[in-house]
Tab-separated table of C-alpha atoms and ligand atoms in Angstrom:
chain	number	residue	atom	x	y	z
A	1	MET	CA	71.558	106.964	-50.720
A	2	ALA	CA	69.120	106.071	-53.453
A	3	ILE	CA	66.395	103.599	-52.712
A	4	VAL	CA	67.026	101.573	-55.811
A	5	GLY	CA	70.321	100.515	-57.209
A	6	ASN	CA	72.463	99.643	-54.227
A	7	HIS	CA	70.962	96.774	-52.356
A	8	PRO	CA	73.586	95.068	-50.332
A	9	VAL	CA	71.521	91.875	-50.431
A	10	ARG	CA	70.247	90.626	-53.795
A	11	ALA	CA	66.500	90.281	-53.953
A	12	SER	CA	65.363	86.720	-54.455
A	13	ILE	CA	62.924	85.692	-57.156
A	14	LEU	CA	61.109	82.415	-57.657
A	15	VAL	CA	60.127	81.586	-61.237
A	16	VAL	CA	57.214	79.160	-61.512
A	17	ASP	CA	56.557	77.847	-65.023
A	18	ASP	CA	56.153	74.401	-66.552
A	19	ASP	CA	57.722	75.573	-69.828
A	20	VAL	CA	61.493	75.119	-69.785
A	21	GLY	CA	61.903	77.771	-72.505
A	22	VAL	CA	60.287	80.404	-70.292
A	23	ARG	CA	62.391	79.416	-67.292
A	24	GLU	CA	65.533	79.699	-69.384
A	25	SER	CA	64.702	83.101	-70.745
A	26	PHE	CA	64.033	84.425	-67.249
A	27	GLU	CA	67.341	82.979	-66.180
A	28	ALA	CA	69.147	84.726	-69.022
A	29	VAL	CA	67.632	88.093	-68.109
A	30	LEU	CA	67.637	87.949	-64.331
A	31	ALA	CA	70.482	85.726	-63.103
A	32	LYS	CA	72.985	88.567	-63.146
A	33	ASP	CA	71.116	90.755	-60.652
A	34	TYR	CA	68.889	88.464	-58.671
A	35	ASP	CA	69.041	85.345	-56.617
A	36	LEU	CA	66.879	82.965	-58.668
A	37	SER	CA	65.113	79.711	-57.928
A	38	PHE	CA	62.780	77.692	-60.131
A	39	ALA	CA	59.718	75.488	-59.814
A	40	THR	CA	57.884	73.653	-62.585
A	41	GLN	CA	54.542	73.486	-60.821
A	42	GLY	CA	52.483	74.872	-57.949
A	43	VAL	CA	53.108	72.313	-55.235
A	44	GLU	CA	56.843	72.559	-55.721
A	45	ALA	CA	56.627	76.366	-55.601
A	46	LEU	CA	54.735	76.305	-52.301
A	47	ARG	CA	57.306	73.941	-50.849
A	48	ILE	CA	60.182	76.249	-51.803
A	49	LEU	CA	58.319	79.226	-50.345
A	50	SER	CA	57.864	77.475	-47.032
A	51	THR	CA	61.604	77.034	-46.612
A	52	LYS	CA	63.100	80.060	-48.318
A	53	ASP	CA	62.769	83.834	-48.032
A	54	VAL	CA	61.493	84.968	-51.430
A	55	ASN	CA	60.813	88.588	-52.360
A	56	LEU	CA	58.963	88.007	-55.564
A	57	VAL	CA	57.260	85.172	-57.433
A	58	LEU	CA	56.892	85.208	-61.226
A	59	LEU	CA	53.940	82.918	-61.652
A	60	ASP	CA	52.578	81.140	-64.715
A	61	VAL	CA	48.800	80.552	-64.845
A	62	ARG	CA	48.343	77.423	-66.964
A	63	MET	CA	50.295	74.582	-65.452
A	64	PRO	CA	49.629	70.902	-64.968
A	65	GLY	CA	48.220	70.220	-61.501
A	66	MET	CA	47.296	73.250	-59.453
A	67	ASP	CA	46.638	76.294	-61.641
A	68	GLY	CA	48.403	79.603	-61.083
A	69	ILE	CA	45.419	81.383	-59.572
A	70	GLU	CA	45.100	78.725	-56.878
A	71	VAL	CA	48.866	78.898	-56.230
A	72	LEU	CA	48.556	82.676	-55.901
A	73	ARG	CA	45.754	82.290	-53.370
A	74	ARG	CA	47.854	79.957	-51.261
A	75	ILE	CA	50.990	82.101	-51.467
A	76	LYS	CA	49.055	85.093	-50.177
A	77	GLU	CA	47.435	83.005	-47.474
A	78	ALA	CA	50.827	81.878	-46.234
A	79	ASN	CA	52.420	85.317	-46.344
A	80	GLU	CA	50.677	88.413	-47.539
A	81	GLN	CA	54.003	90.231	-47.943
A	82	THR	CA	55.219	87.949	-50.767
A	83	ASP	CA	54.730	89.815	-54.020
A	84	VAL	CA	53.557	87.972	-57.088
A	85	ILE	CA	53.638	88.972	-60.729
A	86	VAL	CA	51.380	86.777	-62.819
A	87	VAL	CA	52.881	85.885	-66.206
A	88	THR	CA	50.619	84.217	-68.713
A	89	ALA	CA	50.547	83.211	-72.360
A	90	VAL	CA	46.813	83.570	-72.644
A	91	LYS	CA	45.405	87.043	-72.422
A	92	SER	CA	42.310	86.755	-70.313
A	93	LEU	CA	40.697	89.707	-68.664
A	94	LYS	CA	38.934	87.471	-66.188
A	95	THR	CA	42.181	85.911	-65.005
A	96	ALA	CA	43.874	89.292	-64.777
A	97	VAL	CA	41.069	90.725	-62.674
A	98	GLU	CA	41.071	87.711	-60.424
A	99	ALA	CA	44.837	87.810	-59.975
A	100	ILE	CA	44.797	91.473	-58.995
A	101	LYS	CA	41.882	90.861	-56.668
A	102	LEU	CA	43.839	88.120	-54.937
A	103	GLY	CA	46.661	90.555	-54.360
A	104	ALA	CA	49.009	90.041	-57.316
A	105	PHE	CA	51.340	93.013	-57.777
A	106	ASP	CA	50.814	93.018	-61.523
A	107	TYR	CA	49.896	90.918	-64.517
A	108	ILE	CA	51.888	90.572	-67.758
A	109	THR	CA	51.597	88.469	-70.891
A	110	LYS	CA	54.103	86.264	-72.686
A	111	PRO	CA	56.172	86.772	-74.711
A	112	PHE	CA	57.240	89.424	-72.220
A	113	ASP	CA	59.167	92.552	-72.955
A	114	ILE	CA	62.503	92.473	-71.133
A	115	HIS	CA	62.456	96.157	-70.196
A	116	GLU	CA	58.932	95.907	-68.957
A	117	ILE	CA	59.660	92.970	-66.690
A	118	LEU	CA	62.882	94.551	-65.384
A	119	ALA	CA	61.122	97.816	-64.590
A	120	LEU	CA	58.334	95.960	-62.876
A	121	ILE	CA	60.737	93.970	-60.717
A	122	LYS	CA	62.527	97.154	-59.746
A	123	ARG	CA	59.246	98.627	-58.658
A	124	VAL	CA	58.499	95.633	-56.483
A	125	VAL	CA	61.913	95.785	-54.838
A	126	GLU	CA	61.640	99.523	-54.324
A	127	LYS	CA	58.260	99.128	-52.732
A	128	GLN	CA	59.493	96.422	-50.388
A	129	GLU	CA	62.409	98.585	-49.270
A	130	LEU	CA	60.013	101.404	-48.521
A	131	VAL	CA	57.653	99.162	-46.638
A	132	LYS	CA	60.498	98.031	-44.441
A	133	GLU	CA	61.569	101.580	-43.846
A	134	VAL	CA	58.021	102.637	-43.101
A	135	LEU	CA	57.526	99.850	-40.588
A	136	TYR	CA	60.723	100.882	-38.881
A	137	LEU	CA	59.654	104.498	-38.776
A	138	ARG	CA	56.248	103.564	-37.478
A	139	ASP	CA	57.975	101.961	-34.549
A	140	GLU	CA	60.146	104.995	-34.037
A	141	VAL	CA	57.198	107.343	-34.159
A	142	ALA	CA	55.328	105.262	-31.629
A	143	ARG	CA	58.306	105.360	-29.325
A	144	ASP	CA	59.309	108.849	-28.383
A	145	HIS	CA	58.885	111.553	-30.924
A	146	ARG	CA	55.515	112.669	-29.788
A	147	PHE	CA	54.446	115.145	-27.249
A	148	GLU	CA	50.697	115.075	-26.771
A	149	ASN	CA	49.476	115.450	-30.363
A	150	LEU	CA	52.612	117.135	-31.587
A	151	VAL	CA	54.794	115.121	-33.897
A	152	GLY	CA	58.393	116.220	-34.265
A	153	ARG	CA	61.813	115.626	-32.809
A	154	ASN	CA	63.627	118.626	-34.204
A	155	ALA	CA	65.885	120.228	-31.588
A	156	ARG	CA	63.830	123.416	-31.459
A	157	MET	CA	60.620	121.426	-30.931
A	158	GLN	CA	62.243	119.493	-28.114
A	159	GLU	CA	63.153	122.735	-26.399
A	160	ILE	CA	59.531	123.772	-26.694
A	161	TYR	CA	58.306	120.478	-25.198
A	162	ALA	CA	60.699	120.944	-22.273
A	163	LEU	CA	59.513	124.501	-21.749
A	164	ILE	CA	55.868	123.461	-21.806
A	165	THR	CA	56.477	120.760	-19.256
A	166	ARG	CA	58.045	123.347	-16.971
A	167	ILE	CA	55.320	125.966	-17.241
A	168	ALA	CA	52.268	123.734	-17.636
A	169	ASP	CA	51.212	123.961	-14.018
A	170	ASN	CA	52.038	127.513	-13.061
A	171	ASN	CA	49.096	129.249	-14.763
A	172	ALA	CA	51.354	131.663	-16.623
A	173	THR	CA	49.858	133.307	-19.674
A	174	VAL	CA	51.536	132.059	-22.830
A	175	LEU	CA	51.746	133.893	-26.124
A	176	LEU	CA	52.201	131.550	-29.060
A	177	ASN	CA	53.794	132.984	-32.143
A	178	GLY	CA	54.329	131.411	-35.498
A	179	GLU	CA	53.303	131.377	-39.119
A	180	SER	CA	49.967	129.980	-40.136
A	181	GLY	CA	49.799	126.204	-39.873
A	182	THR	CA	52.810	125.744	-37.609
A	183	GLY	CA	50.759	124.120	-34.858
A	184	LYS	CA	49.894	126.920	-32.437
A	185	GLU	CA	46.510	125.476	-31.600
A	186	VAL	CA	47.871	121.955	-31.158
A	187	LEU	CA	50.489	123.409	-28.842
A	188	ALA	CA	47.885	125.291	-26.820
A	189	ARG	CA	45.938	122.066	-26.342
A	190	ALA	CA	49.141	120.287	-25.325
A	191	ILE	CA	49.801	122.902	-22.634
A	192	HIS	CA	46.289	122.428	-21.317
A	193	GLN	CA	46.669	118.640	-21.355
A	194	GLN	CA	49.914	118.840	-19.427
A	195	SER	CA	48.483	121.156	-16.789
A	196	ASN	CA	46.532	120.354	-13.654
A	197	ARG	CA	43.516	121.946	-15.345
A	198	ASN	CA	43.260	119.115	-17.834
A	199	HIS	CA	40.073	117.689	-16.337
A	200	ARG	CA	38.402	121.074	-16.871
A	201	PRO	CA	37.398	122.598	-20.228
A	202	PHE	CA	39.690	123.884	-22.960
A	203	VAL	CA	37.748	126.602	-24.753
A	204	ALA	CA	39.020	128.160	-27.976
A	205	VAL	CA	37.864	131.469	-29.418
A	206	ASN	CA	39.034	132.602	-32.815
A	207	CYS	CA	39.047	136.356	-32.449
A	208	ALA	CA	39.412	136.894	-36.189
A	209	ALA	CA	36.479	134.690	-37.180
A	210	ILE	CA	33.863	136.452	-35.075
A	211	PRO	CA	32.613	139.890	-36.153
A	212	SER	CA	34.027	142.394	-33.709
A	213	GLU	CA	30.625	143.628	-32.553
A	214	LEU	CA	29.751	140.098	-31.454
A	215	LEU	CA	33.109	139.196	-29.983
A	216	GLU	CA	32.518	140.941	-26.679
A	217	SER	CA	29.345	139.015	-25.950
A	218	GLU	CA	30.982	135.840	-27.177
A	219	LEU	CA	33.754	136.257	-24.621
A	220	PHE	CA	31.894	137.756	-21.690
A	221	GLY	CA	28.317	136.650	-22.369
A	222	HIS	CA	25.277	138.918	-22.212
A	223	GLU	CA	22.103	139.387	-20.241
A	224	LYS	CA	18.714	139.030	-21.845
A	225	GLY	CA	17.759	142.290	-23.543
A	226	ALA	CA	21.277	143.737	-23.398
A	227	PHE	CA	20.989	144.684	-27.066
A	228	THR	CA	18.641	144.054	-29.957
A	229	GLY	CA	18.724	140.378	-30.668
A	230	ALA	CA	19.802	139.396	-27.152
A	231	ILE	CA	16.664	137.353	-26.613
A	232	ALA	CA	18.124	135.135	-23.941
A	233	THR	CA	20.943	135.234	-21.438
A	234	LYS	CA	24.144	133.910	-22.863
A	235	VAL	CA	27.099	132.554	-20.953
A	236	GLY	CA	30.445	133.714	-22.382
A	237	LYS	CA	33.593	131.757	-23.100
A	238	PHE	CA	35.388	133.078	-20.028
A	239	GLU	CA	32.688	131.536	-17.858
A	240	LEU	CA	32.597	128.350	-19.897
A	241	ALA	CA	36.318	127.936	-19.438
A	242	ASN	CA	36.115	128.406	-15.688
A	243	GLY	CA	38.623	126.190	-13.945
A	244	GLY	CA	40.189	125.387	-17.284
A	245	THR	CA	41.957	127.133	-20.161
A	246	LEU	CA	40.784	129.832	-22.565
A	247	PHE	CA	42.601	129.954	-25.876
A	248	LEU	CA	42.415	133.356	-27.562
A	249	ASP	CA	43.383	132.559	-31.127
A	250	GLU	CA	44.409	135.342	-33.517
A	251	VAL	CA	44.424	137.739	-30.614
A	252	GLY	CA	46.141	140.343	-32.788
A	253	SER	CA	42.952	141.051	-34.670
A	254	MET	CA	40.975	142.062	-31.590
A	255	ARG	CA	39.492	145.548	-31.576
A	256	PHE	CA	41.284	148.130	-29.483
A	257	ASP	CA	38.417	148.863	-27.069
A	258	LEU	CA	37.880	145.179	-26.385
A	259	GLN	CA	41.545	144.753	-25.580
A	260	ALA	CA	41.067	146.927	-22.483
A	261	LYS	CA	38.275	144.676	-21.265
A	262	ILE	CA	40.390	141.573	-21.745
A	263	LEU	CA	43.203	143.191	-19.793
A	264	ARG	CA	40.848	143.965	-16.972
A	265	ALA	CA	39.512	140.416	-16.891
A	266	LEU	CA	43.054	139.059	-16.725
A	267	GLN	CA	44.163	141.415	-13.978
A	268	GLU	CA	41.087	141.428	-11.805
A	269	ARG	CA	40.100	137.815	-12.491
A	270	GLU	CA	36.517	138.902	-12.872
A	271	ILE	CA	34.168	139.759	-15.692
A	272	GLU	CA	30.791	141.344	-16.322
A	273	ARG	CA	28.322	140.106	-18.887
A	274	VAL	CA	27.269	142.622	-21.526
A	275	GLY	CA	24.288	144.506	-20.095
A	276	GLY	CA	24.874	142.895	-16.723
A	277	THR	CA	25.333	144.433	-13.308
A	278	ARG	CA	26.831	141.495	-11.525
A	279	ILE	CA	30.572	140.843	-11.203
A	280	ILE	CA	31.473	137.249	-11.914
A	281	LYS	CA	34.659	135.747	-10.477
A	282	ILE	CA	36.595	133.622	-12.895
A	283	ASP	CA	39.537	131.263	-12.607
A	284	VAL	CA	40.833	130.876	-16.135
A	285	ARG	CA	44.243	130.400	-17.592
A	286	VAL	CA	44.662	132.302	-20.827
A	287	LEU	CA	46.763	131.164	-23.756
A	288	ALA	CA	46.917	133.443	-26.772
A	289	ALA	CA	48.156	132.958	-30.313
A	290	THR	CA	48.951	135.193	-33.224
A	291	ASN	CA	50.665	134.967	-36.564
A	292	ARG	CA	51.185	138.724	-36.600
A	293	ASP	CA	54.084	140.578	-35.101
A	294	LEU	CA	52.361	141.963	-31.997
A	295	LYS	CA	55.350	144.018	-30.978
A	296	LYS	CA	55.113	145.835	-34.256
A	297	ALA	CA	51.364	146.240	-33.809
A	298	VAL	CA	52.122	147.911	-30.457
A	299	GLU	CA	54.555	150.291	-32.134
A	300	GLU	CA	51.990	151.082	-34.789
A	301	GLY	CA	49.387	151.727	-32.112
A	302	THR	CA	46.903	148.989	-33.072
A	303	PHE	CA	47.606	146.773	-30.075
A	304	ARG	CA	47.664	147.890	-26.451
A	305	GLU	CA	51.111	147.797	-24.940
A	306	ASP	CA	49.843	146.849	-21.463
A	307	LEU	CA	47.884	143.888	-22.827
A	308	TYR	CA	50.859	142.815	-24.893
A	309	TYR	CA	53.044	142.572	-21.799
A	310	ARG	CA	50.269	140.877	-19.848
A	311	LEU	CA	49.925	138.178	-22.537
A	312	ASN	CA	53.576	137.833	-23.339
A	313	VAL	CA	54.632	136.403	-19.971
A	314	VAL	CA	55.927	133.243	-21.602
A	315	PRO	CA	56.512	133.733	-25.336
A	316	ILE	CA	56.866	130.634	-27.493
A	317	THR	CA	57.681	130.877	-31.184
A	318	LEU	CA	56.972	127.860	-33.334
A	319	PRO	CA	59.487	127.386	-36.143
A	320	PRO	CA	58.149	127.162	-39.696
A	321	LEU	CA	58.341	123.700	-41.237
A	322	ARG	CA	61.096	124.694	-43.667
A	323	GLN	CA	63.321	125.334	-40.651
A	324	ARG	CA	62.727	121.869	-39.297
A	325	ARG	CA	62.830	119.725	-42.388
A	326	ASP	CA	64.158	116.854	-40.319
A	327	ASP	CA	60.596	116.472	-39.018
A	328	VAL	CA	59.063	116.101	-42.481
A	329	PRO	CA	59.503	112.292	-42.602
A	330	LEU	CA	57.858	111.806	-39.207
A	331	LEU	CA	54.985	114.086	-40.071
A	332	VAL	CA	54.488	112.368	-43.414
A	333	GLU	CA	54.391	109.018	-41.694
A	334	HIS	CA	51.971	110.350	-39.085
A	335	PHE	CA	49.577	111.789	-41.662
A	336	ILE	CA	49.713	108.713	-43.896
A	337	ALA	CA	48.627	106.602	-40.942
A	338	LYS	CA	45.923	109.117	-40.055
A	339	TYR	CA	44.420	109.268	-43.554
A	340	ASN	CA	44.806	105.541	-44.168
A	341	ARG	CA	42.524	105.102	-41.180
A	342	GLU	CA	40.169	107.821	-42.250
A	343	PHE	CA	39.806	106.724	-45.882
A	344	ASN	CA	40.363	103.057	-45.206
A	345	ARG	CA	43.346	102.912	-47.543
A	346	ARG	CA	46.629	101.070	-47.425
A	347	VAL	CA	49.184	103.571	-48.627
A	348	LYS	CA	52.653	102.556	-47.513
A	349	GLY	CA	54.762	105.561	-48.449
A	350	PHE	CA	56.177	107.772	-51.146
A	351	SER	CA	58.491	107.046	-54.039
A	352	ALA	CA	62.022	108.385	-54.090
A	353	GLY	CA	61.183	111.414	-56.222
A	354	ALA	CA	58.085	112.284	-54.227
A	355	THR	CA	60.081	111.975	-51.035
A	356	ALA	CA	62.701	114.361	-52.358
A	357	ALA	CA	60.038	116.858	-53.393
A	358	LEU	CA	58.336	116.768	-50.002
A	359	TYR	CA	61.659	117.294	-48.365
A	360	GLN	CA	62.798	120.175	-50.513
A	361	TYR	CA	59.564	122.045	-50.853
A	362	GLU	CA	59.376	125.356	-48.984
A	363	TRP	CA	56.030	124.710	-47.238
A	364	PRO	CA	54.614	128.242	-47.078
A	365	GLY	CA	51.540	126.755	-45.398
A	366	ASN	CA	53.623	124.717	-42.962
A	367	VAL	CA	52.280	121.572	-41.292
A	368	ARG	CA	48.713	122.333	-42.331
A	369	GLU	CA	49.769	122.410	-45.978
A	370	LEU	CA	51.759	119.211	-45.598
A	371	GLU	CA	48.757	117.563	-43.998
A	372	ASN	CA	46.478	118.671	-46.849
A	373	VAL	CA	48.907	117.381	-49.451
A	374	ILE	CA	49.108	113.982	-47.759
A	375	GLU	CA	45.362	113.825	-47.235
A	376	ARG	CA	44.751	114.426	-50.911
A	377	ALA	CA	47.479	112.027	-52.016
A	378	VAL	CA	46.190	109.229	-49.785
A	379	ALA	CA	42.608	109.777	-50.890
A	380	LEU	CA	43.562	109.639	-54.584
A	381	ALA	CA	46.418	107.129	-54.392
A	382	GLN	CA	46.623	104.736	-57.339
A	383	SER	CA	48.891	102.281	-55.565
A	384	GLU	CA	50.535	101.606	-52.234
A	385	ILE	CA	53.423	103.873	-53.093
A	386	ILE	CA	52.603	107.437	-54.082
A	387	SER	CA	54.704	108.894	-56.870
A	388	LEU	CA	55.761	112.450	-57.609
A	389	ARG	CA	53.182	112.669	-60.358
A	390	GLU	CA	50.414	112.214	-57.810
A	391	LEU	CA	51.542	115.163	-55.719
A	392	PRO	CA	50.299	118.660	-56.317
A	393	LEU	CA	53.808	119.749	-55.322
A	394	ASP	CA	54.689	118.854	-58.827
A	395	ILE	CA	52.534	121.746	-59.913
A	396	PHE	CA	53.459	123.825	-56.894
A	397	ILE	CA	57.122	123.650	-57.635
A	398	LEU	CA	56.576	124.824	-61.171
A	399	GLY	CA	53.391	126.771	-60.666
A	400	ARG	CA	53.911	128.579	-57.425
A	401	ASP	CA	57.624	129.027	-57.217
A	402	ILE	CA	58.083	130.016	-60.768
A	403	ILE	CA	54.964	131.547	-62.176
A	404	GLU	CA	53.682	133.285	-59.063
A	405	ASP	CA	57.061	134.433	-57.919
A	406	ILE	CA	57.866	135.825	-61.293
A	407	GLN	CA	54.652	137.820	-61.271
A	408	LYS	CA	54.764	138.977	-57.693
A	409	VAL	CA	58.330	139.426	-56.667
A	410	GLY	CA	60.059	139.293	-60.016
A	411	LEU	CA	62.109	136.125	-59.799
A	412	GLY	CA	65.325	136.596	-61.756
A	413	LEU	CA	65.793	134.589	-64.933
A	414	ARG	CA	68.635	132.641	-63.402
A	415	GLU	CA	66.561	131.586	-60.389
A	416	ALA	CA	63.547	130.769	-62.603
A	417	ARG	CA	65.788	128.647	-64.803
A	418	ASN	CA	67.259	126.921	-61.758
A	419	GLN	CA	63.828	126.079	-60.435
A	420	PHE	CA	62.684	124.739	-63.740
A	421	GLU	CA	65.869	122.703	-64.140
A	422	ARG	CA	65.590	121.266	-60.677
A	423	HIS	CA	61.982	120.295	-61.221
A	424	TYR	CA	62.659	118.734	-64.584
A	425	ILE	CA	65.725	116.830	-63.425
A	426	LEU	CA	63.804	115.530	-60.413
A	427	THR	CA	60.999	114.331	-62.646
A	428	ILE	CA	63.412	112.442	-64.911
A	429	LEU	CA	65.322	110.961	-61.972
A	430	GLU	CA	62.038	109.757	-60.565
A	431	LYS	CA	61.130	108.160	-63.849
A	432	VAL	CA	64.339	106.130	-63.987
A	433	TYR	CA	64.371	105.280	-60.284
A	434	TRP	CA	67.326	107.575	-59.606
A	435	ASN	CA	69.603	105.816	-62.022
A	436	GLN	CA	71.929	108.739	-62.726
A	437	THR	CA	73.549	107.270	-65.810
A	438	GLU	CA	70.154	106.705	-67.389
A	439	ALA	CA	68.936	110.162	-66.342
A	440	ALA	CA	72.030	111.766	-67.864
A	441	ARG	CA	71.368	109.916	-71.119
A	442	ILE	CA	67.757	111.135	-71.310
A	443	LEU	CA	68.766	114.678	-70.403
A	444	GLY	CA	71.509	114.626	-73.004
A	445	LEU	CA	74.204	115.400	-70.446
A	446	HIS	CA	77.477	113.831	-69.535
A	447	ARG	CA	77.098	112.010	-66.227
A	448	ASN	CA	79.606	114.341	-64.560
A	449	THR	CA	77.642	117.344	-65.739
A	450	LEU	CA	74.525	115.867	-64.179
A	451	LEU	CA	76.357	115.228	-60.912
A	452	TRP	CA	77.591	118.797	-60.913
A	453	LYS	CA	74.059	120.061	-61.549
A	454	LEU	CA	72.619	117.951	-58.746
A	455	GLN	CA	75.114	119.498	-56.414
A	456	ARG	CA	74.519	123.026	-57.609
A	457	LEU	CA	70.720	122.676	-57.497
A	458	ASN	CA	70.845	121.047	-54.115
A	459	ILE	CA	69.202	117.863	-55.287
A	460	GLU	CA	70.088	115.063	-52.964
A	461	PRO	CA	69.490	111.449	-53.810
A	462	ALA	CA	66.174	110.480	-52.296
A	463	ARG	CA	66.077	110.128	-48.591
A	464	LYS	CA	64.217	107.217	-47.259
A	465	PHE	CA	61.004	107.948	-45.423
B	1	ATP	N1	53.723	119.139	-34.754
B	1	ATP	C1	52.572	118.705	-35.305
B	1	ATP	N2	52.267	117.410	-35.286
B	1	ATP	C2	51.130	116.966	-35.828
B	1	ATP	N3	50.226	117.738	-36.426
B	1	ATP	C3	50.475	119.050	-36.479
B	1	ATP	C4	51.662	119.605	-35.926
B	1	ATP	N4	51.640	120.920	-36.132
B	1	ATP	C5	50.510	121.184	-36.777
B	1	ATP	N5	49.786	120.066	-37.008
B	1	ATP	C6	48.518	119.967	-37.739
B	1	ATP	O1	48.521	121.001	-38.700
B	1	ATP	C7	47.276	121.658	-38.738
B	1	ATP	C8	47.468	123.115	-38.395
B	1	ATP	O2	47.825	123.253	-37.039
B	1	ATP	P1	47.243	124.429	-36.127
B	1	ATP	O3	45.800	124.649	-36.391
B	1	ATP	O4	47.656	124.187	-34.724
B	1	ATP	O5	48.093	125.638	-36.744
B	1	ATP	P2	48.092	127.160	-36.338
B	1	ATP	O6	49.502	127.518	-36.038
B	1	ATP	O7	47.082	127.399	-35.274
B	1	ATP	O8	47.694	127.865	-37.704
B	1	ATP	P3	46.811	129.230	-37.973
B	1	ATP	O9	47.704	130.377	-37.590
B	1	ATP	O10	46.577	129.189	-39.433
B	1	ATP	O11	45.589	129.126	-37.146
B	1	ATP	C9	46.378	120.926	-37.786
B	1	ATP	O12	45.603	119.990	-38.500
B	1	ATP	C10	47.338	120.225	-36.850
B	1	ATP	O13	46.769	119.030	-36.368
B	2	MG	MG1	45.250	128.388	-35.395
C-alpha cells in the first residue's frame, strides 16, 4: 500500500486566477487526476472554500480586488489545514517570503513547468495523507498502547506488562535482561510505579559507571574517616531507597567481593556502612538489570551463583527492537511528539521511503538508537515531513551494514550487493514517490524485474506511519 498513487478519493484543487489562459492550462494538466474548481478573484475563492472541502489552492497574486497575499491570509485564518501554492507571474522575493511566512506550502512562478507543478501537488497530497494517518495514530497511542512510560503493543511486550502487574506488589526481586537500549531502566521504573512503594523513592545505581573501589561506599554509605577522603559521613543508596526500590543497573559488572555483601544485604535485610559498627535495618526492593549473560558469567566464575539465584527470582527479558518491528510506528510517533515539544517544532511524520527505512533497519542500538535518530531528524527537519535523505539511516544502511560488516565479519559479495541494491532501489523509489513504473525506467529495468527484486530484497511498499 503506497502512500501516493492509489487514492480512492480524488484530491480537490481550487485554481484562483483572473487570467483565463492560466485557468485553462491548469485544467488541461490537472483535470484528469483531480477534482477541479475555479475562481477568478479572491472573494469568489473564499466563498467556494466556505462551502466545499478543498485540499489545495493554486493562488495567483496579482488579481483585481483583493490581492493573493490577502486571500492567503484569510484562507489560513479560516482553516489552517488548507494548503496553498502561490503561483505568480512576477518574481518578487518579498512576496515569496511573505507567502511562506503566512503558511503557503510553496511558491512558483509562471509560466510554470508542468512536471514541477505535478510533483509539488503530489507532495501536498502525500503530506495530507500522512497528517491524517498521524492524527489517527496519535489517538491510538493515547488510548491503550502505553504502560507507564513504555510505548509498545507487541505481543511480547503485552505479556511483560501483564507479568509486571502481577508481581508489582509482592516485593520479588526482578532481573531484567536485554540488549542495550531495549528499555530495562524504563521497565524498572514502571515496576516501581505499579507497586505499593510508589510514594517512596526509586534509586538507581549504575554499577558499571562507578569505579569499583567507590561502589561499596556508594551503595552502603560510609562513616567519617572510614578511609582517606571520607571527610564526612555519607548515606548510601540502600538507605536512601528505604521503603522504596533500589535499581542495580549493569549488575553484571560488579566486583566479586562486593557481590557477597549485596547478597548479605538482600538476605539479612540489613547493611553496615563502610567503617561503621552499627547494623542498619533496611526495607528495600531490589530490581537488577544486565545486558550480559549472567548465567554464562556464573559458569565462567565471574559472577556468584548464589547471588545470581537470589536476583533471578523473576527474570524478564526485553526483546530487541528488530524482534518487535510492529512497535516501530508507535515509537516513532511517540518520539516525534516528544521532540516536537522539546524543540518547538511541527514535524508531522516521515515520507514513504524514510518510513520503509525505519521499519527495515536492524536497530542494533534498539529503542535508544531509534530515539536518537528521531531526535536528530526532528531537530534538523527541513519541512513537516522528514525524507529518507534527512535520516542518518541512509548512511547507516550503506555505511554500517556494508562497510563495517565487510571489514569485521566479512560480508559475502552477494549479501553486500543485495544491501547496496536494496538501498539504491529504496532511494530511487523514494524519489519518485513509489511509482514503480517510473522507478523501473530510471533503474533501467523491466517493471517485472523490479517487482521481482522488491520481493527478493524484502522491500515492501511503504507502510503508513
Ligand atoms: N518501550 C519504550 N517506550 C518508550 N521509550 C522507550 C522504550 N524503551 C526504551 N525507551 C527509551 O529508550 C532509551 C533507552 O532506554 P533504557 O535506558 O531503559 O534502556 P536500557 O535497556 O536500560 O539500556 P542500557 O543497557 O544501554 O542501559 C530511553 O530514553 C528510554 O526512554
Ligand atoms: Mg540502562
